[in-house]
Coordinates of C-alpha atoms in Angstrom, one line a residue:
M1 CA 76.8 126.9 139.2
A2 CA 77.4 128.0 135.6
D3 CA 80.4 130.2 134.8
R4 CA 79.6 133.8 134.7
Q5 CA 80.4 135.9 131.7
R6 CA 83.5 138.1 132.1
L7 CA 83.5 141.6 130.7
A8 CA 85.8 144.6 130.6
G9 CA 85.8 147.8 128.5
M10 CA 85.0 151.5 128.2
L11 CA 81.5 152.8 129.0
E12 CA 80.2 156.2 130.0
K13 CA 78.9 156.8 133.5
Q14 CA 76.6 159.6 134.7
S15 CA 77.5 161.2 137.9
R16 CA 74.7 161.0 140.5
W17 CA 74.6 164.7 141.5
R18 CA 75.8 166.8 138.6
K19 CA 74.4 164.4 136.0
E20 CA 77.6 164.7 133.9
W21 CA 78.9 162.0 131.7
S22 CA 82.4 160.6 132.0
E23 CA 84.2 157.8 130.3
R24 CA 85.3 155.0 132.7
F25 CA 87.0 151.6 132.3
F26 CA 84.7 148.9 133.8
V27 CA 85.9 145.4 134.9
M28 CA 83.4 142.8 136.0
E29 CA 84.6 140.6 139.0
E30 CA 83.0 137.8 140.9
D31 CA 80.8 139.8 143.1
C32 CA 81.0 143.4 141.8
I33 CA 81.9 145.8 139.0
R34 CA 84.8 148.0 139.5
Y35 CA 85.6 151.1 137.4
F36 CA 88.7 153.1 136.7
V37 CA 89.4 156.5 135.3
S38 CA 91.0 155.1 132.1
P39 CA 91.8 151.8 130.4
P40 CA 95.1 150.2 130.9
A41 CA 96.5 151.6 127.7
F42 CA 96.7 155.1 129.4
L43 CA 97.6 154.3 133.0
E44 CA 99.8 156.9 134.6
D45 CA 100.8 157.8 138.2
N46 CA 97.7 157.1 140.4
A47 CA 95.1 157.3 137.6
E48 CA 94.7 153.6 137.7
E49 CA 93.2 153.5 141.2
S50 CA 89.6 152.3 141.4
R51 CA 87.1 155.2 141.1
G52 CA 84.1 153.1 142.5
T53 CA 82.4 149.8 142.9
L54 CA 78.9 148.5 141.9
H55 CA 78.1 145.5 144.1
L56 CA 76.1 142.8 142.2
A57 CA 74.1 141.3 145.1
G58 CA 70.4 141.9 144.6
L59 CA 71.1 144.3 141.6
I60 CA 68.9 144.6 138.6
A61 CA 70.0 145.9 135.3
E62 CA 67.6 147.2 132.7
A63 CA 67.8 149.0 129.3
A64 CA 67.3 152.8 129.4
Q65 CA 67.8 155.8 127.2
D66 CA 69.1 159.3 127.7
L67 CA 69.3 162.4 125.5
G68 CA 71.7 161.4 122.7
R69 CA 72.5 158.1 124.3
P70 CA 70.1 155.4 123.1
Y71 CA 72.0 152.4 124.5
C72 CA 72.0 153.0 128.3
I73 CA 71.8 150.6 131.2
R74 CA 70.4 151.5 134.6
V75 CA 72.1 149.6 137.4
G76 CA 70.5 150.5 140.7
R77 CA 71.0 154.3 141.1
D78 CA 73.7 154.4 138.4
L79 CA 73.2 155.1 134.6
L80 CA 75.8 153.7 132.2
S81 CA 76.0 154.3 128.4
C82 CA 77.2 151.9 125.7
K83 CA 78.3 152.8 122.3
T84 CA 76.3 150.0 120.5
E85 CA 73.3 147.9 120.9
P86 CA 75.2 144.6 120.9
E87 CA 77.6 146.0 123.6
Q88 CA 74.5 147.0 125.7
R89 CA 73.0 143.6 125.3
R90 CA 76.3 141.8 126.5
W91 CA 76.6 144.0 129.6
L92 CA 72.8 143.5 130.4
Q93 CA 73.1 139.8 130.1
A94 CA 76.3 139.6 132.2
I95 CA 75.1 141.8 135.0
N96 CA 71.7 140.1 135.4
A97 CA 73.2 136.7 135.2
A98 CA 75.8 137.6 137.9
A99 CA 73.3 139.3 140.1
G100 CA 70.7 136.4 139.8
A101 CA 73.4 134.0 141.1
F102 CA 73.3 135.6 144.6
D103 CA 71.0 134.3 147.4
V104 CA 70.1 137.3 149.5
N105 CA 69.4 135.1 152.5
V106 CA 73.0 133.8 152.6
G107 CA 74.9 136.8 151.5
R108 CA 78.0 136.0 149.4
E109 CA 78.3 132.3 150.2
P110 CA 77.6 131.2 146.6
V111 CA 80.5 133.4 145.5
Q112 CA 82.9 131.7 147.9
R113 CA 81.7 128.3 146.7
Q114 CA 82.2 129.2 143.1
R115 CA 85.7 130.4 143.8
S116 CA 86.5 127.0 145.5
V117 CA 85.3 125.2 142.5
A118 CA 87.4 127.3 140.2
S119 CA 90.4 126.7 142.3
A120 CA 89.8 122.9 142.4
D121 CA 89.4 122.8 138.6
D122 CA 92.6 124.9 138.2
K123 CA 90.9 126.8 135.5
E124 CA 93.1 129.1 133.4
P125 CA 92.6 132.8 133.8
D126 CA 90.4 134.7 131.3
L127 CA 92.3 136.8 128.8
F128 CA 91.3 140.0 127.1
L129 CA 93.2 141.9 124.3
M130 CA 92.6 145.6 125.0
H131 CA 92.4 148.2 122.2
A132 CA 93.2 151.9 122.6
D133 CA 89.6 152.9 122.0
G134 CA 88.4 150.9 124.9
R135 CA 87.2 147.8 123.0
H136 CA 88.2 144.3 124.2
Q137 CA 88.6 141.0 122.6
V138 CA 88.4 137.7 124.3
V139 CA 91.7 135.8 123.7
G140 CA 92.0 131.9 124.0
W141 CA 95.1 130.4 125.5
R142 CA 97.4 129.0 122.8
Q143 CA 95.1 130.3 120.0
P144 CA 96.5 132.7 117.3
V145 CA 95.2 136.3 117.6
T146 CA 96.2 139.2 115.3
V147 CA 96.8 142.8 116.5
Q148 CA 97.8 145.9 114.5
L149 CA 100.3 148.2 116.2
A150 CA 100.0 151.7 114.7
S151 CA 103.5 152.9 115.9
P152 CA 106.9 151.3 116.6
S153 CA 106.6 152.1 120.4
S154 CA 103.1 150.6 120.7
C155 CA 102.4 147.7 122.9
A156 CA 99.7 145.0 122.8
L157 CA 97.8 145.0 126.1
V158 CA 96.5 141.8 127.6
L159 CA 94.1 142.0 130.6
I160 CA 94.2 138.9 132.9
L161 CA 91.2 138.0 135.1
D162 CA 91.6 135.1 137.5
A163 CA 89.2 134.4 140.3
S164 CA 91.1 131.3 141.5
L165 CA 93.6 133.5 143.3
S166 CA 91.0 135.5 145.2
E167 CA 91.4 133.3 148.3
Q168 CA 95.0 134.4 148.6
S169 CA 94.7 138.1 147.7
G170 CA 91.1 138.7 149.0
R171 CA 89.8 139.6 145.6
A172 CA 89.8 138.3 142.1
L173 CA 93.1 138.9 140.2
Q174 CA 93.2 141.8 137.8
A175 CA 96.5 142.1 136.1
L176 CA 97.9 143.7 133.0
C177 CA 100.7 142.6 130.6
R178 CA 102.3 144.9 128.1
L179 CA 103.6 143.1 125.0
P180 CA 106.2 145.1 123.0
L181 CA 105.8 142.8 120.1
Q182 CA 107.4 145.2 117.6
S183 CA 110.8 144.2 118.9
C184 CA 110.1 140.4 118.5
Q185 CA 111.0 138.3 115.5
P186 CA 108.5 135.8 113.9
R187 CA 108.6 132.3 115.1
T188 CA 110.2 133.1 118.4
S189 CA 109.0 133.0 122.1
A190 CA 109.2 135.8 124.7
S191 CA 108.2 136.3 128.2
F192 CA 106.9 139.7 129.6
P193 CA 106.2 140.9 133.2
V194 CA 102.7 140.9 134.6
E195 CA 101.5 143.8 136.7
F196 CA 98.5 144.1 139.1
L197 CA 95.9 146.5 137.7
G198 CA 95.4 149.3 140.1
A199 CA 98.4 148.5 142.2
G200 CA 101.4 149.1 139.7
E201 CA 103.5 146.4 141.4
A202 CA 105.0 143.5 139.6
M203 CA 103.9 139.8 140.2
E204 CA 106.2 136.9 140.5
K205 CA 105.0 135.7 137.2
S206 CA 105.5 136.6 133.4
L207 CA 103.4 135.8 130.4
S208 CA 104.9 133.6 127.8
V209 CA 104.1 134.6 124.2
Q210 CA 104.7 132.9 120.9
V211 CA 105.2 135.3 117.9
L212 CA 103.9 133.6 114.8
E213 CA 104.0 136.2 112.0
T214 CA 104.6 139.9 111.3
T215 CA 103.4 141.9 108.3
S216 CA 104.0 145.6 107.5
V217 CA 101.0 147.6 106.8
K218 CA 100.1 151.2 106.0
T219 CA 98.0 153.3 108.4
S220 CA 97.4 156.6 106.6
F221 CA 93.6 156.8 107.4
Q222 CA 94.3 155.8 111.0
M223 CA 96.7 158.7 111.4
L224 CA 94.3 161.4 110.0
P225 CA 93.4 162.8 113.5
L226 CA 97.0 163.0 114.4
I227 CA 98.0 164.7 111.2
L228 CA 95.2 167.3 111.7
G229 CA 96.5 167.9 115.3
V230 CA 100.0 168.5 114.1
V231 CA 98.7 170.8 111.4
S232 CA 96.9 172.9 114.0
V233 CA 99.8 173.1 116.4
V234 CA 102.4 174.1 113.7
S235 CA 100.0 176.6 112.2
S236 CA 99.7 178.3 115.5
V237 CA 103.4 178.5 116.0
L238 CA 103.9 180.0 112.5
W239 CA 101.2 182.5 113.1
L240 CA 102.8 183.6 116.4
W241 CA 106.2 184.0 114.7
R242 CA 104.6 186.0 111.8
L243 CA 105.9 183.8 109.1
E244 CA 104.6 183.7 105.6
T245 CA 102.0 180.9 106.0
S246 CA 100.8 180.6 102.4
G247 CA 103.9 178.7 101.1
M248 CA 104.6 177.1 104.4
A249 CA 101.1 175.6 104.6
V250 CA 101.6 173.7 101.4
A251 CA 104.9 172.4 102.6
L252 CA 103.3 171.4 105.9
L253 CA 100.5 169.5 104.2
W254 CA 103.0 167.7 101.9
N255 CA 105.1 166.6 104.9
A256 CA 102.0 165.5 106.8
W257 CA 100.8 163.4 103.9
H258 CA 104.2 161.9 103.4
W259 CA 104.5 161.1 107.1
S260 CA 101.1 159.3 107.1
Q261 CA 102.2 157.2 104.1
T262 CA 105.5 156.1 105.6
L263 CA 104.6 155.1 109.2
P264 CA 106.1 151.6 109.9
A265 CA 103.0 150.0 111.4
R266 CA 102.8 146.2 111.7
Q267 CA 100.3 143.5 111.9
I268 CA 101.4 140.8 114.3
T269 CA 99.9 137.3 114.9
F270 CA 100.8 135.8 118.3
S271 CA 99.5 133.3 120.8
V272 CA 99.5 133.5 124.6
E273 CA 101.1 130.2 125.9
R274 CA 101.1 130.2 129.7
L275 CA 101.8 132.1 132.9
V276 CA 105.4 131.4 134.0
K277 CA 106.8 131.9 137.5
L278 CA 109.9 134.1 137.6
E279 CA 112.8 132.1 139.0
Q280 CA 114.7 135.2 140.2
A281 CA 115.0 138.8 139.7
P282 CA 116.9 139.8 136.4
R283 CA 120.4 141.1 136.5
H284 CA 120.7 144.8 136.4
V285 CA 123.2 146.6 134.2
E286 CA 124.6 148.5 137.1
T287 CA 123.9 147.7 140.8
V288 CA 122.2 150.3 143.1
D289 CA 124.6 152.8 144.7
P290 CA 125.6 151.2 148.0
R291 CA 125.9 154.7 149.6
E292 CA 122.1 155.0 149.6
P293 CA 120.8 151.8 151.4
E294 CA 117.9 153.5 153.1
E295 CA 116.5 155.3 150.0
N296 CA 116.9 152.2 147.7
E297 CA 114.3 150.1 149.6
G298 CA 111.5 152.1 148.1
P299 CA 110.6 152.8 144.5
P300 CA 113.2 154.5 142.3
A301 CA 113.5 158.2 142.8
W302 CA 112.9 158.7 139.0
S303 CA 109.6 156.9 138.9
G304 CA 106.5 159.1 138.4
V305 CA 105.1 161.8 136.1
W306 CA 107.4 164.8 135.2
T307 CA 106.9 168.0 133.3
L308 CA 109.5 170.0 131.4
D309 CA 110.6 173.3 133.0
K310 CA 111.2 175.4 130.0
A311 CA 112.7 178.3 131.9
C312 CA 115.5 176.1 133.2
S313 CA 116.1 174.0 130.1
E314 CA 118.2 174.4 127.0
K315 CA 116.6 174.0 123.6
Y316 CA 116.6 170.5 122.0
E317 CA 116.2 171.9 118.4
N318 CA 119.9 171.9 117.5
I319 CA 120.2 168.2 118.2
L320 CA 117.0 167.4 116.3
K321 CA 118.3 169.5 113.4
D322 CA 121.6 167.5 113.4
M323 CA 119.6 164.3 113.4
G324 CA 117.7 165.5 110.2
V325 CA 114.3 166.0 111.8
N326 CA 111.9 168.1 109.7
Y327 CA 112.0 171.8 110.3
L328 CA 108.3 172.2 111.0
I329 CA 108.3 169.3 113.4
R330 CA 111.3 170.6 115.3
K331 CA 109.6 174.0 115.8
A332 CA 106.3 172.5 116.8
A333 CA 107.9 170.0 119.2
D334 CA 110.0 172.7 120.8
A335 CA 106.9 175.0 121.4
K336 CA 105.0 172.3 123.2
T337 CA 105.7 171.4 126.9
S338 CA 106.8 167.8 127.2
V339 CA 105.5 165.3 129.9
L340 CA 107.6 162.3 130.8
V341 CA 106.1 159.3 132.6
I342 CA 108.5 156.7 134.0
S343 CA 107.7 153.4 135.7
K344 CA 109.5 150.3 136.7
S345 CA 108.4 146.6 137.0
A346 CA 110.5 143.6 137.9
T347 CA 112.1 143.3 134.5
H348 CA 111.5 146.5 132.5
V349 CA 111.6 150.3 132.7
T350 CA 108.8 152.0 130.7
F351 CA 109.3 155.5 129.3
I352 CA 106.2 157.4 127.9
V353 CA 107.0 160.8 126.4
K354 CA 104.1 163.1 125.6
N355 CA 104.8 165.9 123.1
L356 CA 103.2 166.3 119.7
V357 CA 102.6 162.6 119.8
T358 CA 102.9 159.9 122.6
V359 CA 105.9 157.6 122.4
E360 CA 106.4 154.6 124.7
D361 CA 109.6 152.6 125.1
V362 CA 109.9 149.5 127.2
L363 CA 113.5 148.6 128.0
P364 CA 114.7 145.5 129.9
V365 CA 116.6 146.3 133.1
D366 CA 119.3 143.7 132.2
G367 CA 120.6 146.0 129.3
T368 CA 119.3 143.9 126.4
W369 CA 119.1 145.8 123.1
V370 CA 115.6 146.8 121.8
H371 CA 115.3 147.2 118.0
K372 CA 112.7 149.5 116.5
P373 CA 112.1 151.5 113.3
V374 CA 113.4 155.0 113.1
P375 CA 110.6 157.5 113.6
P376 CA 109.3 159.2 110.3
A377 CA 109.5 163.0 109.4
G378 CA 113.3 163.0 109.3
R379 CA 116.4 162.2 107.2
M380 CA 117.1 158.8 108.8
K381 CA 115.7 155.6 107.4
G382 CA 115.9 152.0 108.6
E383 CA 116.2 150.6 112.1
M384 CA 117.8 151.9 115.4
R385 CA 118.4 150.1 118.7
L386 CA 118.4 151.3 122.3
R387 CA 119.1 149.9 125.8
L388 CA 119.6 150.8 129.3
S389 CA 123.3 151.2 130.3
K390 CA 122.7 152.3 133.9
C391 CA 119.7 151.7 136.3
T392 CA 120.2 153.0 139.9
H393 CA 118.0 154.5 142.5
N394 CA 118.7 158.1 141.5
E395 CA 120.1 157.7 137.9
L396 CA 119.1 156.3 134.6
E397 CA 121.2 156.1 131.3
M398 CA 119.9 155.1 127.9
I399 CA 122.1 154.5 124.8
T400 CA 120.6 154.8 121.3
E401 CA 122.4 153.7 118.2
F402 CA 121.0 155.0 114.9
P403 CA 121.5 153.3 111.4
P404 CA 125.1 153.1 110.1
G405 CA 126.7 156.5 109.6
E406 CA 124.1 158.4 111.6
G407 CA 125.8 158.2 115.1
G408 CA 123.8 157.9 118.3
L409 CA 122.5 159.4 121.6
C410 CA 123.4 159.1 125.3
D411 CA 120.5 160.1 127.6
T412 CA 121.4 160.5 131.2
L413 CA 118.8 161.3 133.9
V414 CA 119.9 162.3 137.4
V415 CA 117.4 163.0 140.2
S416 CA 118.0 166.0 142.6
N417 CA 116.3 168.3 145.1
G418 CA 115.1 165.5 147.2
G419 CA 113.3 163.7 144.3
S420 CA 111.3 166.8 143.2
A421 CA 113.3 167.3 140.0
F422 CA 115.8 165.8 137.6
S423 CA 118.2 166.9 135.0
R424 CA 118.2 165.2 131.7
R425 CA 121.5 165.5 129.8
V426 CA 121.3 164.5 126.1
V427 CA 124.6 164.0 124.3
R428 CA 124.4 163.6 120.5
T429 CA 127.5 161.8 119.0
R430 CA 128.0 162.2 115.2
S431 CA 129.7 159.5 113.1
D432 CA 132.9 161.5 113.0
G433 CA 133.1 161.6 116.8
S434 CA 132.1 165.2 117.3
Q435 CA 129.3 165.9 119.8
L436 CA 126.4 168.2 120.6
E437 CA 124.7 168.3 124.0
C438 CA 121.9 170.0 126.0
T439 CA 120.5 169.7 129.5
R440 CA 116.8 169.8 130.2
V441 CA 115.1 170.1 133.7
F442 CA 112.0 168.1 134.5
R443 CA 109.9 168.7 137.7
R444 CA 107.6 166.2 139.4
T445 CA 103.9 166.7 138.7

């Protein structure tokens, strides 16, 4: 039996009852198509759980149209919409080829037979490089591929589809690997943890990657929507405070333009080498508190989605000012409610901070330093580094060192109230040893 085409990407799906359109992330498996609420680039909390399944047995896909959507696909009772005609053609061919491989008289026996053949041949999993806009690119093993990361905290995302493991797990493997390539040097190798898509748990494998080349690029046009968003937020804040907006607007536009011209984006060429079995769990910086053995068996108390409680929190503006952050950015950031998403894999802790922009940091639990460029819109220039200095069930501590002469930060997070809230104490240490500090309270969403 010929190999079936594997596809994954963002499509729009029309609800059966309300006839409303919603974007969903679709993944084609051996015997069905599963769809999720969002692509792996924006997974948070339980949003990655499967929202539905389209079984391929006896299914017929045909081209269709809807108002304002010329590239639709009717799959049984469901209507999907593609962005382009080539994308519509690829999905039509893949669905009909997969559905035609079923024999309605014997159910799913052909699928089991194909899985056995795949296992016998020890075929390597299919790899897809995922883009933030939902596009995907087929990646060959040990073949160079280039990706552009628009911000220092961005990760390249690789989706792994492997039907050969379905006999063990009961379904084809869908896994995700986040590659923080910004922290890697050219002509070096690195391994990154692999996580099941839709489960959030770490596998006993990591993905070995060879970084071949890195090049700095400018991303002024790519940042235009972000700059317009910042302008809108700051303008609203200025209007509320009844400031003189005529002169401030000019300064704001100048800062926005300067910000867009100085973003340290990078174009990175790398190759995916192989899946590597983890020999043992990595060494933590600080062991789990022995006084809490029952609680420590589950996920960390700080894992989840958290929202800033402004009424119980101190302002962060003084620390940002001391660090040389632009006045308008300080005011706009302080006016917006922050959301913090924290998750843990076998080897890394991931922090996603959502404020004016979304910033993601992936820090090894063994305390290894991670180097990244200093964010723009401030006085500091050059490179900073950060690492985890404490990782227990109820507490996290992160150390940040800025360029020489600029001091650093110590960020301590302690969970309280039975896991429903945590306090985040930020201590800013200047180069002369003096300190500023503030405490912020976050509550579980």
